[in-house]
JSON list of C-alpha atoms in Angstrom, two decimals:
[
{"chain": "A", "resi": 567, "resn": "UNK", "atom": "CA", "xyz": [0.41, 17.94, -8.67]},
{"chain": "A", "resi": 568, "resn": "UNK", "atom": "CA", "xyz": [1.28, 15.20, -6.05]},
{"chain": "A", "resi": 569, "resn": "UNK", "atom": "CA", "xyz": [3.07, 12.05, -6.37]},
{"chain": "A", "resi": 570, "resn": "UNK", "atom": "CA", "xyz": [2.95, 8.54, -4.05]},
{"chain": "A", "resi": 571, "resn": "UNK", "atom": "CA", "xyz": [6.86, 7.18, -3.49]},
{"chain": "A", "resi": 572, "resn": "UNK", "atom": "CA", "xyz": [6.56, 4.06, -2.23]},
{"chain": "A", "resi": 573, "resn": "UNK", "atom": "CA", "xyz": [9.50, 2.05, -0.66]},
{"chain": "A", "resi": 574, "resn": "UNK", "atom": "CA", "xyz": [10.62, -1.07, 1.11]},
{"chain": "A", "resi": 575, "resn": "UNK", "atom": "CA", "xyz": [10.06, -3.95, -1.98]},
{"chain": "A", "resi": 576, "resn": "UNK", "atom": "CA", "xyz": [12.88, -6.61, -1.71]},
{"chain": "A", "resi": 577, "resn": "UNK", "atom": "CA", "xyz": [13.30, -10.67, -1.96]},
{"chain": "A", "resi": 578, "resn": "UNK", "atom": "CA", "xyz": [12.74, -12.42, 1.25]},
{"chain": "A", "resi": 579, "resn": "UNK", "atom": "CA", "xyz": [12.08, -16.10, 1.88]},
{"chain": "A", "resi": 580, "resn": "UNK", "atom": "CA", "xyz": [8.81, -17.47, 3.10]},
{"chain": "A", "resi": 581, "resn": "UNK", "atom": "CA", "xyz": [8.00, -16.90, 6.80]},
{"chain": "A", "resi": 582, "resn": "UNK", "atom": "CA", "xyz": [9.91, -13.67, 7.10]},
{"chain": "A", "resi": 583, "resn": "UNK", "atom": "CA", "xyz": [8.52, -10.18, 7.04]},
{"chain": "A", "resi": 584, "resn": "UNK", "atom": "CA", "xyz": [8.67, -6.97, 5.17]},
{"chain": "A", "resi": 585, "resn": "UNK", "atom": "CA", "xyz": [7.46, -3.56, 5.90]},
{"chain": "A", "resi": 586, "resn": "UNK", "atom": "CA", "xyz": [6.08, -1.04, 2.94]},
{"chain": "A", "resi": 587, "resn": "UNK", "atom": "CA", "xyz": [5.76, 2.42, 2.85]},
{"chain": "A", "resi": 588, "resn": "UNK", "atom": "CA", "xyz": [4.01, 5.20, 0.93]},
{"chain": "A", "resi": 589, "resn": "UNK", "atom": "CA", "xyz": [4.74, 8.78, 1.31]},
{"chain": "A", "resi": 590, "resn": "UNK", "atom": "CA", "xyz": [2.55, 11.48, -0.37]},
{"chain": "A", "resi": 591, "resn": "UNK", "atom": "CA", "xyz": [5.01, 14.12, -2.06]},
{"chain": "A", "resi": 592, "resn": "UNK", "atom": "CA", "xyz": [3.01, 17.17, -1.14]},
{"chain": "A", "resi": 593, "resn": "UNK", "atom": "CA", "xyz": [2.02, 17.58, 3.04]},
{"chain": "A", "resi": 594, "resn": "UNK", "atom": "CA", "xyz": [-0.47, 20.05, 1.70]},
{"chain": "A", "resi": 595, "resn": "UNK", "atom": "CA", "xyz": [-2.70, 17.57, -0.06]},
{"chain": "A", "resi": 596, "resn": "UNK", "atom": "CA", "xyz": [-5.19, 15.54, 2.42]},
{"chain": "A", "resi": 597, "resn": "UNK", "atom": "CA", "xyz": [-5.75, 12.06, 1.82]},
{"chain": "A", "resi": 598, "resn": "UNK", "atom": "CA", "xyz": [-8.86, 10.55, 2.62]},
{"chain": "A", "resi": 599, "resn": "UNK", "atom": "CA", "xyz": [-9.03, 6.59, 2.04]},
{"chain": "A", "resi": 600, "resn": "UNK", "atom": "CA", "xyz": [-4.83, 5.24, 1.19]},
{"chain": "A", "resi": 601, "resn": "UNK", "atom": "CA", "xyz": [-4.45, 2.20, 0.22]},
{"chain": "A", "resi": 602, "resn": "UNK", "atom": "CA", "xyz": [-2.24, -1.62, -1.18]},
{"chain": "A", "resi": 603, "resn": "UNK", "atom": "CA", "xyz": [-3.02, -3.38, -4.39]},
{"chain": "A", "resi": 604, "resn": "UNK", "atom": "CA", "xyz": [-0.83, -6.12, -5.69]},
{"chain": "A", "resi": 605, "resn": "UNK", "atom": "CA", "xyz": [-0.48, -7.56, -9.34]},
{"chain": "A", "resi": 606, "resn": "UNK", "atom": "CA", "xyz": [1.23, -10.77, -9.69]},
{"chain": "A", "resi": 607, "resn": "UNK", "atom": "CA", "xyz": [2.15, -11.89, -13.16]},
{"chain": "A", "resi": 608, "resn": "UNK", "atom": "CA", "xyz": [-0.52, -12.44, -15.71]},
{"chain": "A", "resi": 609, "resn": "UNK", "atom": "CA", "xyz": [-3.21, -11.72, -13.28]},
{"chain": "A", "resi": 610, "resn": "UNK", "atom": "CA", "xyz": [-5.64, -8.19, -12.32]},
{"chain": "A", "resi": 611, "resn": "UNK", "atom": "CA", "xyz": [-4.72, -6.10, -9.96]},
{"chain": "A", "resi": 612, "resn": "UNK", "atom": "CA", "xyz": [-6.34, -6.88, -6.69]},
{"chain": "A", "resi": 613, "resn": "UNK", "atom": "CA", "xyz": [-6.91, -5.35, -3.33]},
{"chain": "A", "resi": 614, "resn": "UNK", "atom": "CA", "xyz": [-4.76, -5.82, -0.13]},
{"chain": "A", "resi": 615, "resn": "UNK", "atom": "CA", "xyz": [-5.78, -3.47, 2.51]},
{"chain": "A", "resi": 616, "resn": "UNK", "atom": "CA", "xyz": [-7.37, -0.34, 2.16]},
{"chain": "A", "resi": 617, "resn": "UNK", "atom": "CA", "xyz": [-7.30, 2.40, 5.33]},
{"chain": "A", "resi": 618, "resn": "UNK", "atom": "CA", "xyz": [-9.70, 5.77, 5.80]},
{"chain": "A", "resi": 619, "resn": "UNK", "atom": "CA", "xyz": [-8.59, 8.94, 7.79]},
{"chain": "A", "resi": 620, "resn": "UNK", "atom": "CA", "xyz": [-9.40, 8.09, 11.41]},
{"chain": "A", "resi": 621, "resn": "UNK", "atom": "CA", "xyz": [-7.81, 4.48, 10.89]},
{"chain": "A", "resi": 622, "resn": "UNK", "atom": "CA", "xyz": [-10.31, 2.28, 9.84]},
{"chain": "A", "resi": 623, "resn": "UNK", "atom": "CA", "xyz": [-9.36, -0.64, 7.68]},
{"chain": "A", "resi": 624, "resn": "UNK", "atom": "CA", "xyz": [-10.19, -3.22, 5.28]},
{"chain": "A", "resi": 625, "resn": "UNK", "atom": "CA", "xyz": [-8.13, -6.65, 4.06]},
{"chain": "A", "resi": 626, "resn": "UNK", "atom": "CA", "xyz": [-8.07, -9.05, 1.47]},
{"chain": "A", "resi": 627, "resn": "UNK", "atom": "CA", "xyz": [-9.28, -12.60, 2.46]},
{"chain": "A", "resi": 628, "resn": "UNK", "atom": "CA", "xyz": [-5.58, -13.63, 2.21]},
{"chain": "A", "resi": 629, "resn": "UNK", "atom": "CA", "xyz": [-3.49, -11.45, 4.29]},
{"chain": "A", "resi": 630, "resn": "UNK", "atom": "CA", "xyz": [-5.88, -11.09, 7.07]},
{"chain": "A", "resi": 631, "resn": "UNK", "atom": "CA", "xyz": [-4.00, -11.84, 10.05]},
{"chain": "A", "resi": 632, "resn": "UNK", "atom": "CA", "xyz": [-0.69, -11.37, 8.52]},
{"chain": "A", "resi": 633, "resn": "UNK", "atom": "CA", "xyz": [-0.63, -7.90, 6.83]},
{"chain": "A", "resi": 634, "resn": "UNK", "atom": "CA", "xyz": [-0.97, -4.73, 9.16]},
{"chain": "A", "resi": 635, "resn": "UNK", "atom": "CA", "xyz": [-2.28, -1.57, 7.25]},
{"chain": "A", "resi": 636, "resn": "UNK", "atom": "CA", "xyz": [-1.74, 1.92, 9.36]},
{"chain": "A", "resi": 637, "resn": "UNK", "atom": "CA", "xyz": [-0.97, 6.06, 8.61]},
{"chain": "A", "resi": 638, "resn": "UNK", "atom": "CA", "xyz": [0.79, 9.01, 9.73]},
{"chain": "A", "resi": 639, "resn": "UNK", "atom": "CA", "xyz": [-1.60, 11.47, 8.63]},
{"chain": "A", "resi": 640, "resn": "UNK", "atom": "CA", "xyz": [0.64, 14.22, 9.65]},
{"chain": "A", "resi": 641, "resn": "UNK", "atom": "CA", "xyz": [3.28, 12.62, 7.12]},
{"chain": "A", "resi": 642, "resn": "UNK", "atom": "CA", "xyz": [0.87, 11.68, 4.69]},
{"chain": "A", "resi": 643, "resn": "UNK", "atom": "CA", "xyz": [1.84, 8.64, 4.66]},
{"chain": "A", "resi": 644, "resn": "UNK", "atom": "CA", "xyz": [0.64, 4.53, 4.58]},
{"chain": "A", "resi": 645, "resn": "UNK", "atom": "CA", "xyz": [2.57, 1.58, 5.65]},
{"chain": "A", "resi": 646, "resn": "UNK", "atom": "CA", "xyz": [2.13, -2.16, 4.98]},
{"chain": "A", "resi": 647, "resn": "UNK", "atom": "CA", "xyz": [3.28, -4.13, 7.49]},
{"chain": "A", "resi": 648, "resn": "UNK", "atom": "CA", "xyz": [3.81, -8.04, 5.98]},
{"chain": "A", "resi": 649, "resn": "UNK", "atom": "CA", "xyz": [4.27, -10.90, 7.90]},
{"chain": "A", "resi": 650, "resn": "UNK", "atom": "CA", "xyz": [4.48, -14.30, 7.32]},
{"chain": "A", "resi": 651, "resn": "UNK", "atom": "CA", "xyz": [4.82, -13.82, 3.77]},
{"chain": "A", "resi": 652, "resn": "UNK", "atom": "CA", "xyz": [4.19, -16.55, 1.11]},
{"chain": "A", "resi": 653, "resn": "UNK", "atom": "CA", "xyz": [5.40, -17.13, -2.14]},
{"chain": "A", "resi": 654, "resn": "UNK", "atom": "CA", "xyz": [1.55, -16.34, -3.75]},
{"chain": "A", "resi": 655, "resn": "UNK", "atom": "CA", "xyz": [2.34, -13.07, -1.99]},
{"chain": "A", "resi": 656, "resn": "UNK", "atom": "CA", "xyz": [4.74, -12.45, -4.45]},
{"chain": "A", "resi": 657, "resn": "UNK", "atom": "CA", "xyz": [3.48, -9.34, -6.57]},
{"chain": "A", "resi": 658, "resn": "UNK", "atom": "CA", "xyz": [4.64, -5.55, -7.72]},
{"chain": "A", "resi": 659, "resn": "UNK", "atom": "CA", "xyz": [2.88, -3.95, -4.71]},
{"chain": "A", "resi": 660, "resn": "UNK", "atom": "CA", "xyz": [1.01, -0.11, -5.44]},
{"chain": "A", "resi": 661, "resn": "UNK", "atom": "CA", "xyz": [-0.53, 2.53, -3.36]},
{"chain": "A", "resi": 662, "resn": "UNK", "atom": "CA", "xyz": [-3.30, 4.06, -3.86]},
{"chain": "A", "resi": 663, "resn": "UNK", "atom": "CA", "xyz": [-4.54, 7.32, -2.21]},
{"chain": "A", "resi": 664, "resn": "UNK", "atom": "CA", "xyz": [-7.79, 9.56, -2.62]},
{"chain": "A", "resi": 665, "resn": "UNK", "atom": "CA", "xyz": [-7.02, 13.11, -1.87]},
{"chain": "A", "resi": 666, "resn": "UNK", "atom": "CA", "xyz": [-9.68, 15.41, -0.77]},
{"chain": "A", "resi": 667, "resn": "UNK", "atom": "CA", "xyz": [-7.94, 18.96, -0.42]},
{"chain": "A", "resi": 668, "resn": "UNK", "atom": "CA", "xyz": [-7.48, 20.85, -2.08]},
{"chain": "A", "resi": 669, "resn": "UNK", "atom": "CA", "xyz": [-8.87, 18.80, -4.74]},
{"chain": "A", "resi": 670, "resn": "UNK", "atom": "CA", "xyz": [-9.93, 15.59, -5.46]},
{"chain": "A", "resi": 671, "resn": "UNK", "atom": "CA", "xyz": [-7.04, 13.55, -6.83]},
{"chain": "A", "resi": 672, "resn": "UNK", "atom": "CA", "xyz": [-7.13, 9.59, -7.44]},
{"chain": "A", "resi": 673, "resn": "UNK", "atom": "CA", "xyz": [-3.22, 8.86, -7.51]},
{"chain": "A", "resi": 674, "resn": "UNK", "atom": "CA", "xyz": [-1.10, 6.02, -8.13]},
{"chain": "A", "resi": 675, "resn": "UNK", "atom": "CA", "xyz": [2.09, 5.02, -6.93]},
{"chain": "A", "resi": 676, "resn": "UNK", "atom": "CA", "xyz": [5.06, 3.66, -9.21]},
{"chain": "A", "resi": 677, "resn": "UNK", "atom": "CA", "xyz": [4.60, 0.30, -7.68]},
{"chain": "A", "resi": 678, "resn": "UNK", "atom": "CA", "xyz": [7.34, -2.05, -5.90]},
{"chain": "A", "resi": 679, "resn": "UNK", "atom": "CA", "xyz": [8.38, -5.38, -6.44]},
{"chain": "A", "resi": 680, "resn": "UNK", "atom": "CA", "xyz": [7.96, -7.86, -3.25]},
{"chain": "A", "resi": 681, "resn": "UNK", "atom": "CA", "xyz": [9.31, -11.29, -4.46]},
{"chain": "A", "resi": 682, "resn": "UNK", "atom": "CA", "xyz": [8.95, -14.25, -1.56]},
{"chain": "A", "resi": 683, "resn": "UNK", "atom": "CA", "xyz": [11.10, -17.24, -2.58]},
{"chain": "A", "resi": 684, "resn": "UNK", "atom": "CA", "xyz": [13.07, -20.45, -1.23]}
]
């Protein structure tokens, strides 16, 4: 089996930045399309930036031009870069991958806790 560790959650104020990242457990198992969702309190989880294999990406409405999604596929591994954060960013943060090989997985991380507050 493979797990998603993700690191790099903490409490910042609003305006700074944080950086997120997601390693895959196993360098064995390829990813195809790796992934951010957030949940804030008492609402659905929701999409932040989603990445495929050769690099291209998708974003949320909300963090475009803040939030930086990239990969080391040779660490299996995504990052979330965060900038400008603001409190509504505020949210346990999870990653998401879809392995390919050698089989097709759908896998969760444990999720990490970005707070943004005065």
């Amino acid at each position: 089996q493979v797990r998603l560790v993700e690191s790099g959650g903490d409490l910042v104020h609003p305006g700074e930045s944080l950086r997120l990242s997601c390693a895959a457990s196993r360098s064995d198992f390829v990813a195809g399309t790796m992934g951010w969702y957030r949940q804030a309190p008492g609402k659905q989880r929701e999409l932040v930036a989603t990445i495929i294999r050769d690099g291209g990406t998708n974003y949320a409405d909300s963090v475009k031009g803040r939030f930086t999604i990239s990969r080391d596929n040779a660490k299996n591994t995504v990052y979330l870069q965060m900038n400008s954060l603001k409190s509504e960013d505020t949210a346990v943060y999870y990653c998401n991958a879809q392995f390919l090989y050698p089989t097709r997985l759908d896998i969760w991380g444990q999720g990490t806790q970005v707070t943004v507050s005065s």
